[in-house]
Amino acid sequence: MNKVFDKFKPAFEAIAANKYVSAVRDGFIACMPIIIFSSIFMMIAYVPNAWGFYWPENVTNTLLVAYNYSMGLLALFVAGTTAKNLTDSKNLDLPKTNQINPVAVIIAAEISFIILSIVPLKTGVDLTYLGTQGLICAYIVGLIVPNIYYVCIKNNITVKLPPQVPGNIAQAFKDLIPLGVSITVFWAFGFLFKAATGTVLPRWIINVLSPVFQASDTYVGLCIIAGAMAFFWFCGVQGPSIVSPAVTPIMIANTAANLVQYQAGAHVSHVFAQNAMDYVMNFGGTGSTFIIAYVLVIAAKSAQLKAVGKAAIVPASFSVNEPVLFGLPIIMNPIFFVPFLITPMVNISLFKFFVTTLGMNGMMYYLPWTVPAPIGIIAATGFAPLSFVFVAAILVLDVLIFLPFFHQYDKQLVEEERVKAQELAANGGVALAGNSEVPAANINVEAPTMTEATESTTDDKQVSTAQGEEYFKNNEVDVLVLCAGGGTSGILANALNKLSKERGLKLSATARAYGQDMDLIQNMDMVILAPQMESMKGNLQKITDKYEVKLVTTTGRQYIELTNNGDMALDFVESNL
């Protein structure tokens, strides 16, 4: 199986690393604070309804102002952030002395999007398509405008001023032609398109893609989406990074539609909303792994699996499941292929049954993905009574699906540990490792995966550690850790910062989701890339090379060990710097 998956992996990585797919994904990530912020006001306005309390109308309207002018303009902001992210990629192919101005691109993209999306009224304008319904159009604009700028800047199609003119004034004239071309192109296209179709582009896109929107809410469509994410992850490529850019506009539009239904007192009917992916399909992380760490701690007989469970149980509770994926491991482990693939499908199918057949509300609020999934499901559905039953049902179902495969793997590891213990006894307490001998006292049989790589008794290692600490006491070092969602990278950065503070080091670490605040890289000494984002190594290497920053990659189990051991993480930074 692994040989087959290895053949697919390069193609999947190429899709995930494609600069246009990355720009769409990263452009949306940049706008996540808007969605979370606006949802807070929406929840304050409507969650009390679940307990029979209703705000006065003027209070509700006041609360909705913050929502309407943040979430209500989401597509406008996404057009700008998508254009900015693609511009950053385009700039890597241009000389440092002749770069595209990202601010000018953002402005041009947003103006162009407004021209395409505004619907004139007799007494004003309709802003409907500047919000969630205009996301696909926003992506199109955000991907075209940087290409117009790229052609102009690369071929020096700009207004050139004498060298005596101040730089800021010269830059404004340099941006004039690409800005004018971008806006003119979309103005002309918008005029001709409306004359031909009688409507604006975002509305036309929604109408054309409505069958796709409807198909995504069917049992088959939901299972395909859930299964695809798990399949890509199993092959070693971060699944949501491939699937999310394609389906995010559908999820966001359905979330907004659900909220409208709830406000009108109707049944909240759309299943495939934003948090349905975060909390149901990815119940505890891709592959619906929420229950695995708990099963490992409670039921595992293998010392290795118990150690993995103890290390993973807290992050797993907050949907950070890389310790399980890499520590067990699940990725590329054929024993877990079937449950890893079908559990998300079962969960989302049951959720659809609860919504469409039993009448439970779908998800109408957006909460951060790190909220524990059982809590997130209940809160995002507006504390629907049936949501408590649903959470209990999938907890039981997920255990039943994973348990047979887990028991088989547990038996296998128990036998391996027994054989290893017998070999130790037969060798008089000395374990053979290649041509070297390791005293048995230095081998922790109970938890090999979490301790073998972190324990060292040699004098050379102690000297190396001391020299590393001395270096960090005399030199300021800034480290950026990048992972898919900012979860495990945050754990690793915190481990480094804690150790640095305790020992008086000048080492500082910070963490981000890949695609978030990438401008930070230019101020760093080192970037550590988590293994789940290995597909982005090529793109990231161009950025780090541009700023002469050290890029370091990690393997799965090594990365998890670094998050659990500050000393090992410090040695890792020192040895790679």
mmCIF file of C-alpha atoms in Angstrom, residues 149-390:
data_model
loop_
_atom_site.group_PDB
_atom_site.id
_atom_site.type_symbol
_atom_site.label_atom_id
_atom_site.label_comp_id
_atom_site.label_asym_id
_atom_site.label_seq_id
_atom_site.Cartn_x
_atom_site.Cartn_y
_atom_site.Cartn_z
ATOM 1 C CA TYR A 149 0.981 43.892 -12.383
ATOM 2 C CA TYR A 150 3.586 41.202 -12.999
ATOM 3 C CA VAL A 151 3.483 41.692 -16.766
ATOM 4 C CA CYS A 152 3.732 45.472 -16.417
ATOM 5 C CA ILE A 153 6.521 45.497 -13.830
ATOM 6 C CA LYS A 154 8.564 42.731 -15.471
ATOM 7 C CA ASN A 155 8.444 44.473 -18.848
ATOM 8 C CA ASN A 156 8.891 47.967 -17.343
ATOM 9 C CA ILE A 157 5.511 49.144 -18.630
ATOM 10 C CA THR A 158 5.403 51.969 -16.110
ATOM 11 C CA VAL A 159 5.645 55.751 -15.885
ATOM 12 C CA LYS A 160 9.350 56.504 -15.471
ATOM 13 C CA LEU A 161 10.468 59.669 -13.702
ATOM 14 C CA PRO A 162 13.952 61.201 -13.431
ATOM 15 C CA PRO A 163 16.147 59.753 -10.656
ATOM 16 C CA GLN A 164 15.985 63.088 -8.804
ATOM 17 C CA VAL A 165 12.295 62.478 -7.973
ATOM 18 C CA PRO A 166 11.784 61.155 -4.403
ATOM 19 C CA GLY A 167 11.192 57.397 -4.186
ATOM 20 C CA ASN A 168 7.686 57.557 -2.733
ATOM 21 C CA ILE A 169 6.494 59.835 -5.539
ATOM 22 C CA ALA A 170 8.233 57.722 -8.193
ATOM 23 C CA GLN A 171 6.590 54.580 -6.791
ATOM 24 C CA ALA A 172 3.147 56.163 -7.102
ATOM 25 C CA PHE A 173 3.745 56.836 -10.812
ATOM 26 C CA LYS A 174 5.296 53.383 -11.277
ATOM 27 C CA ASP A 175 2.020 51.860 -10.017
ATOM 28 C CA LEU A 176 -0.158 54.110 -12.156
ATOM 29 C CA ILE A 177 -0.190 52.065 -15.395
ATOM 30 C CA PRO A 178 -0.720 48.582 -13.848
ATOM 31 C CA LEU A 179 -3.399 50.050 -11.549
ATOM 32 C CA GLY A 180 -5.131 51.715 -14.485
ATOM 33 C CA VAL A 181 -4.913 48.607 -16.668
ATOM 34 C CA SER A 182 -6.328 46.374 -13.895
ATOM 35 C CA ILE A 183 -9.292 48.614 -13.134
ATOM 36 C CA THR A 184 -10.013 49.312 -16.801
ATOM 37 C CA VAL A 185 -9.971 45.617 -17.703
ATOM 38 C CA PHE A 186 -12.490 44.729 -14.994
ATOM 39 C CA TRP A 187 -14.617 47.830 -15.675
ATOM 40 C CA ALA A 188 -14.915 46.885 -19.348
ATOM 41 C CA PHE A 189 -15.496 43.223 -18.573
ATOM 42 C CA GLY A 190 -18.156 44.055 -15.964
ATOM 43 C CA PHE A 191 -19.985 46.350 -18.381
ATOM 44 C CA LEU A 192 -19.965 43.819 -21.225
ATOM 45 C CA PHE A 193 -20.836 40.909 -18.932
ATOM 46 C CA LYS A 194 -23.849 42.692 -17.474
ATOM 47 C CA ALA A 195 -25.000 43.702 -20.953
ATOM 48 C CA ALA A 196 -24.792 40.080 -22.097
ATOM 49 C CA THR A 197 -26.267 38.326 -19.039
ATOM 50 C CA GLY A 198 -28.336 40.991 -17.324
ATOM 51 C CA THR A 199 -26.637 40.419 -13.971
ATOM 52 C CA VAL A 200 -23.340 40.937 -12.147
ATOM 53 C CA LEU A 201 -20.594 38.303 -12.167
ATOM 54 C CA PRO A 202 -20.871 37.125 -8.515
ATOM 55 C CA ARG A 203 -24.611 36.490 -8.829
ATOM 56 C CA TRP A 204 -24.080 34.651 -12.129
ATOM 57 C CA ILE A 205 -21.386 32.456 -10.546
ATOM 58 C CA ILE A 206 -23.709 31.555 -7.668
ATOM 59 C CA ASN A 207 -26.480 30.618 -10.083
ATOM 60 C CA VAL A 208 -24.200 28.502 -12.278
ATOM 61 C CA LEU A 209 -22.607 26.710 -9.324
ATOM 62 C CA SER A 210 -25.830 26.173 -7.376
ATOM 63 C CA PRO A 211 -25.922 22.470 -8.425
ATOM 64 C CA VAL A 212 -22.422 22.085 -6.952
ATOM 65 C CA PHE A 213 -23.541 23.786 -3.734
ATOM 66 C CA GLN A 214 -26.515 21.445 -3.518
ATOM 67 C CA ALA A 215 -24.403 18.359 -4.323
ATOM 68 C CA SER A 216 -22.011 19.203 -1.492
ATOM 69 C CA ASP A 217 -24.912 18.807 0.942
ATOM 70 C CA THR A 218 -25.795 15.282 -0.215
ATOM 71 C CA TYR A 219 -24.573 12.127 1.514
ATOM 72 C CA VAL A 220 -22.319 11.305 -1.440
ATOM 73 C CA GLY A 221 -20.891 14.812 -1.716
ATOM 74 C CA LEU A 222 -20.195 15.068 2.008
ATOM 75 C CA CYS A 223 -18.493 11.660 2.060
ATOM 76 C CA ILE A 224 -16.297 12.541 -0.916
ATOM 77 C CA ILE A 225 -15.095 15.745 0.756
ATOM 78 C CA ALA A 226 -14.496 14.079 4.132
ATOM 79 C CA GLY A 227 -12.811 11.045 2.589
ATOM 80 C CA ALA A 228 -10.583 13.141 0.316
ATOM 81 C CA MET A 229 -9.085 15.068 3.225
ATOM 82 C CA ALA A 230 -8.330 11.866 5.132
ATOM 83 C CA PHE A 231 -6.926 10.143 2.046
ATOM 84 C CA PHE A 232 -4.515 12.973 1.215
ATOM 85 C CA TRP A 233 -3.353 13.130 4.861
ATOM 86 C CA PHE A 234 -2.824 9.371 4.938
ATOM 87 C CA CYS A 235 -0.552 9.739 1.915
ATOM 88 C CA GLY A 236 1.497 12.285 3.855
ATOM 89 C CA VAL A 237 0.077 15.502 2.370
ATOM 90 C CA GLN A 238 -1.930 17.825 4.625
ATOM 91 C CA GLY A 239 -5.457 17.101 3.371
ATOM 92 C CA PRO A 240 -7.280 20.357 4.153
ATOM 93 C CA SER A 241 -4.590 22.342 2.303
ATOM 94 C CA ILE A 242 -5.780 20.675 -0.925
ATOM 95 C CA VAL A 243 -9.520 20.382 -0.252
ATOM 96 C CA SER A 244 -10.299 23.603 1.640
ATOM 97 C CA PRO A 245 -9.555 26.128 -1.146
ATOM 98 C CA ALA A 246 -12.083 24.361 -3.371
ATOM 99 C CA VAL A 247 -14.909 24.133 -0.850
ATOM 100 C CA THR A 248 -14.444 27.131 1.473
ATOM 101 C CA PRO A 249 -16.757 29.431 -0.558
ATOM 102 C CA ILE A 250 -19.495 26.788 -0.287
ATOM 103 C CA MET A 251 -19.040 26.389 3.469
ATOM 104 C CA ILE A 252 -19.007 30.133 4.139
ATOM 105 C CA ALA A 253 -22.085 30.744 1.964
ATOM 106 C CA ASN A 254 -23.959 27.905 3.690
ATOM 107 C CA THR A 255 -23.029 29.245 7.138
ATOM 108 C CA ALA A 256 -24.435 32.659 6.220
ATOM 109 C CA ALA A 257 -27.555 31.058 4.721
ATOM 110 C CA ASN A 258 -28.069 29.030 7.897
ATOM 111 C CA LEU A 259 -27.934 32.178 9.977
ATOM 112 C CA VAL A 260 -30.534 33.845 7.760
ATOM 113 C CA GLN A 261 -32.801 30.817 8.209
ATOM 114 C CA TYR A 262 -32.366 30.934 11.975
ATOM 115 C CA GLN A 263 -33.134 34.663 12.101
ATOM 116 C CA ALA A 264 -36.321 33.996 10.113
ATOM 117 C CA GLY A 265 -37.384 31.257 12.538
ATOM 118 C CA ALA A 266 -36.951 28.516 9.931
ATOM 119 C CA HIS A 267 -35.128 25.203 10.193
ATOM 120 C CA VAL A 268 -31.354 25.636 9.756
ATOM 121 C CA SER A 269 -30.971 23.166 6.904
ATOM 122 C CA HIS A 270 -27.514 23.387 5.293
ATOM 123 C CA VAL A 271 -25.237 20.589 6.511
ATOM 124 C CA PHE A 272 -21.938 21.595 4.915
ATOM 125 C CA ALA A 273 -21.224 24.779 6.868
ATOM 126 C CA GLN A 274 -17.810 26.026 7.971
ATOM 127 C CA ASN A 275 -17.604 24.356 11.385
ATOM 128 C CA ALA A 276 -19.086 21.129 10.024
ATOM 129 C CA MET A 277 -15.676 20.477 8.483
ATOM 130 C CA ASP A 278 -13.789 21.547 11.613
ATOM 131 C CA TYR A 279 -15.867 19.710 14.202
ATOM 132 C CA VAL A 280 -17.673 16.832 12.446
ATOM 133 C CA MET A 281 -15.587 15.713 9.469
ATOM 134 C CA ASN A 282 -12.424 16.532 11.388
ATOM 135 C CA PHE A 283 -13.730 15.552 14.831
ATOM 136 C CA GLY A 284 -10.522 16.134 16.790
ATOM 137 C CA GLY A 285 -8.487 16.608 13.602
ATOM 138 C CA THR A 286 -8.404 15.134 10.106
ATOM 139 C CA GLY A 287 -9.540 11.516 10.243
ATOM 140 C CA SER A 288 -11.809 12.212 13.249
ATOM 141 C CA THR A 289 -9.129 11.206 15.754
ATOM 142 C CA PHE A 290 -10.621 12.823 18.880
ATOM 143 C CA ILE A 291 -11.095 9.549 20.745
ATOM 144 C CA ILE A 292 -7.771 7.916 19.850
ATOM 145 C CA ALA A 293 -5.589 9.530 22.533
ATOM 146 C CA TYR A 294 -8.151 8.631 25.189
ATOM 147 C CA VAL A 295 -8.317 5.033 23.951
ATOM 148 C CA LEU A 296 -4.519 4.823 24.045
ATOM 149 C CA VAL A 297 -4.361 6.008 27.637
ATOM 150 C CA ILE A 298 -7.234 3.835 28.871
ATOM 151 C CA ALA A 299 -6.958 0.632 26.842
ATOM 152 C CA ALA A 300 -3.419 0.325 25.410
ATOM 153 C CA LYS A 301 -1.236 -2.492 26.745
ATOM 154 C CA SER A 302 1.782 -1.438 24.711
ATOM 155 C CA ALA A 303 4.088 0.912 26.608
ATOM 156 C CA GLN A 304 4.771 2.806 23.396
ATOM 157 C CA LEU A 305 1.091 3.496 22.723
ATOM 158 C CA LYS A 306 0.447 4.554 26.318
ATOM 159 C CA ALA A 307 3.330 7.023 26.041
ATOM 160 C CA VAL A 308 1.927 8.406 22.795
ATOM 161 C CA GLY A 309 -1.519 8.723 24.380
ATOM 162 C CA LYS A 310 -0.227 10.638 27.400
ATOM 163 C CA ALA A 311 1.721 13.028 25.191
ATOM 164 C CA ALA A 312 -1.170 13.525 22.752
ATOM 165 C CA ILE A 313 -4.240 13.716 24.975
ATOM 166 C CA VAL A 314 -4.156 17.461 25.702
ATOM 167 C CA PRO A 315 -3.388 18.659 22.139
ATOM 168 C CA ALA A 316 -5.843 16.115 20.713
ATOM 169 C CA SER A 317 -8.614 17.564 22.873
ATOM 170 C CA PHE A 318 -8.114 20.850 21.020
ATOM 171 C CA SER A 319 -8.009 19.256 17.537
ATOM 172 C CA VAL A 320 -4.210 19.298 17.316
ATOM 173 C CA ASN A 321 -3.815 15.692 16.214
ATOM 174 C CA GLU A 322 -0.279 15.607 14.791
ATOM 175 C CA PRO A 323 1.047 13.854 17.935
ATOM 176 C CA VAL A 324 -1.359 11.003 17.138
ATOM 177 C CA LEU A 325 -0.796 11.064 13.375
ATOM 178 C CA PHE A 326 3.003 10.962 13.668
ATOM 179 C CA GLY A 327 3.428 9.331 17.062
ATOM 180 C CA LEU A 328 1.228 6.266 16.579
ATOM 181 C CA PRO A 329 1.749 6.576 13.601
ATOM 182 C CA ILE A 330 -1.401 6.696 11.485
ATOM 183 C CA ILE A 331 0.076 8.281 8.371
ATOM 184 C CA MET A 332 1.228 5.617 5.896
ATOM 185 C CA ASN A 333 0.319 2.887 8.413
ATOM 186 C CA PRO A 334 -1.933 0.430 6.501
ATOM 187 C CA ILE A 335 -3.496 -0.901 9.720
ATOM 188 C CA PHE A 336 -5.305 2.424 10.193
ATOM 189 C CA PHE A 337 -6.169 3.192 6.564
ATOM 190 C CA VAL A 338 -9.765 1.944 6.770
ATOM 191 C CA PRO A 339 -10.845 3.619 10.054
ATOM 192 C CA PHE A 340 -8.983 6.829 9.207
ATOM 193 C CA LEU A 341 -10.862 7.049 5.913
ATOM 194 C CA ILE A 342 -14.365 5.958 6.910
ATOM 195 C CA THR A 343 -14.746 7.564 10.358
ATOM 196 C CA PRO A 344 -15.071 11.135 8.956
ATOM 197 C CA MET A 345 -17.596 9.814 6.414
ATOM 198 C CA VAL A 346 -19.677 8.131 9.113
ATOM 199 C CA ASN A 347 -19.598 11.252 11.300
ATOM 200 C CA ILE A 348 -20.732 13.664 8.597
ATOM 201 C CA SER A 349 -23.374 11.236 7.311
ATOM 202 C CA LEU A 350 -24.826 10.910 10.795
ATOM 203 C CA PHE A 351 -24.755 14.689 11.157
ATOM 204 C CA LYS A 352 -26.741 15.035 7.925
ATOM 205 C CA PHE A 353 -29.249 12.482 9.233
ATOM 206 C CA PHE A 354 -29.704 14.520 12.414
ATOM 207 C CA VAL A 355 -30.158 17.756 10.438
ATOM 208 C CA THR A 356 -32.312 16.640 7.511
ATOM 209 C CA THR A 357 -34.281 13.754 9.090
ATOM 210 C CA LEU A 358 -34.451 14.506 12.819
ATOM 211 C CA GLY A 359 -34.713 18.277 12.383
ATOM 212 C CA MET A 360 -31.618 19.367 14.330
ATOM 213 C CA ASN A 361 -30.230 22.781 13.421
ATOM 214 C CA GLY A 362 -27.160 22.884 11.186
ATOM 215 C CA MET A 363 -24.215 25.093 12.110
ATOM 216 C CA MET A 364 -24.846 28.818 11.892
ATOM 217 C CA TYR A 365 -21.989 30.325 13.909
ATOM 218 C CA TYR A 366 -18.271 30.159 13.284
ATOM 219 C CA LEU A 367 -15.915 29.281 16.131
ATOM 220 C CA PRO A 368 -12.117 28.766 16.042
ATOM 221 C CA TRP A 369 -11.121 25.238 14.980
ATOM 222 C CA THR A 370 -9.200 24.750 18.235
ATOM 223 C CA VAL A 371 -12.382 24.732 20.332
ATOM 224 C CA PRO A 372 -12.818 21.112 21.564
ATOM 225 C CA ALA A 373 -15.018 19.465 18.936
ATOM 226 C CA PRO A 374 -17.812 18.255 21.264
ATOM 227 C CA ILE A 375 -18.203 21.785 22.640
ATOM 228 C CA GLY A 376 -17.893 23.348 19.188
ATOM 229 C CA ILE A 377 -20.670 21.182 17.715
ATOM 230 C CA ILE A 378 -23.076 22.154 20.477
ATOM 231 C CA ALA A 379 -22.228 25.876 20.395
ATOM 232 C CA ALA A 380 -22.154 26.231 16.574
ATOM 233 C CA THR A 381 -25.639 24.703 16.298
ATOM 234 C CA GLY A 382 -26.993 27.238 18.766
ATOM 235 C CA PHE A 383 -27.160 24.706 21.625
ATOM 236 C CA ALA A 384 -29.698 22.593 19.756
ATOM 237 C CA PRO A 385 -30.967 19.879 22.165
ATOM 238 C CA LEU A 386 -30.293 17.110 19.633
ATOM 239 C CA SER A 387 -26.667 18.242 19.333
ATOM 240 C CA PHE A 388 -25.947 16.720 22.762
ATOM 241 C CA VAL A 389 -27.310 13.390 21.518
ATOM 242 C CA PHE A 390 -25.291 13.665 18.316
#
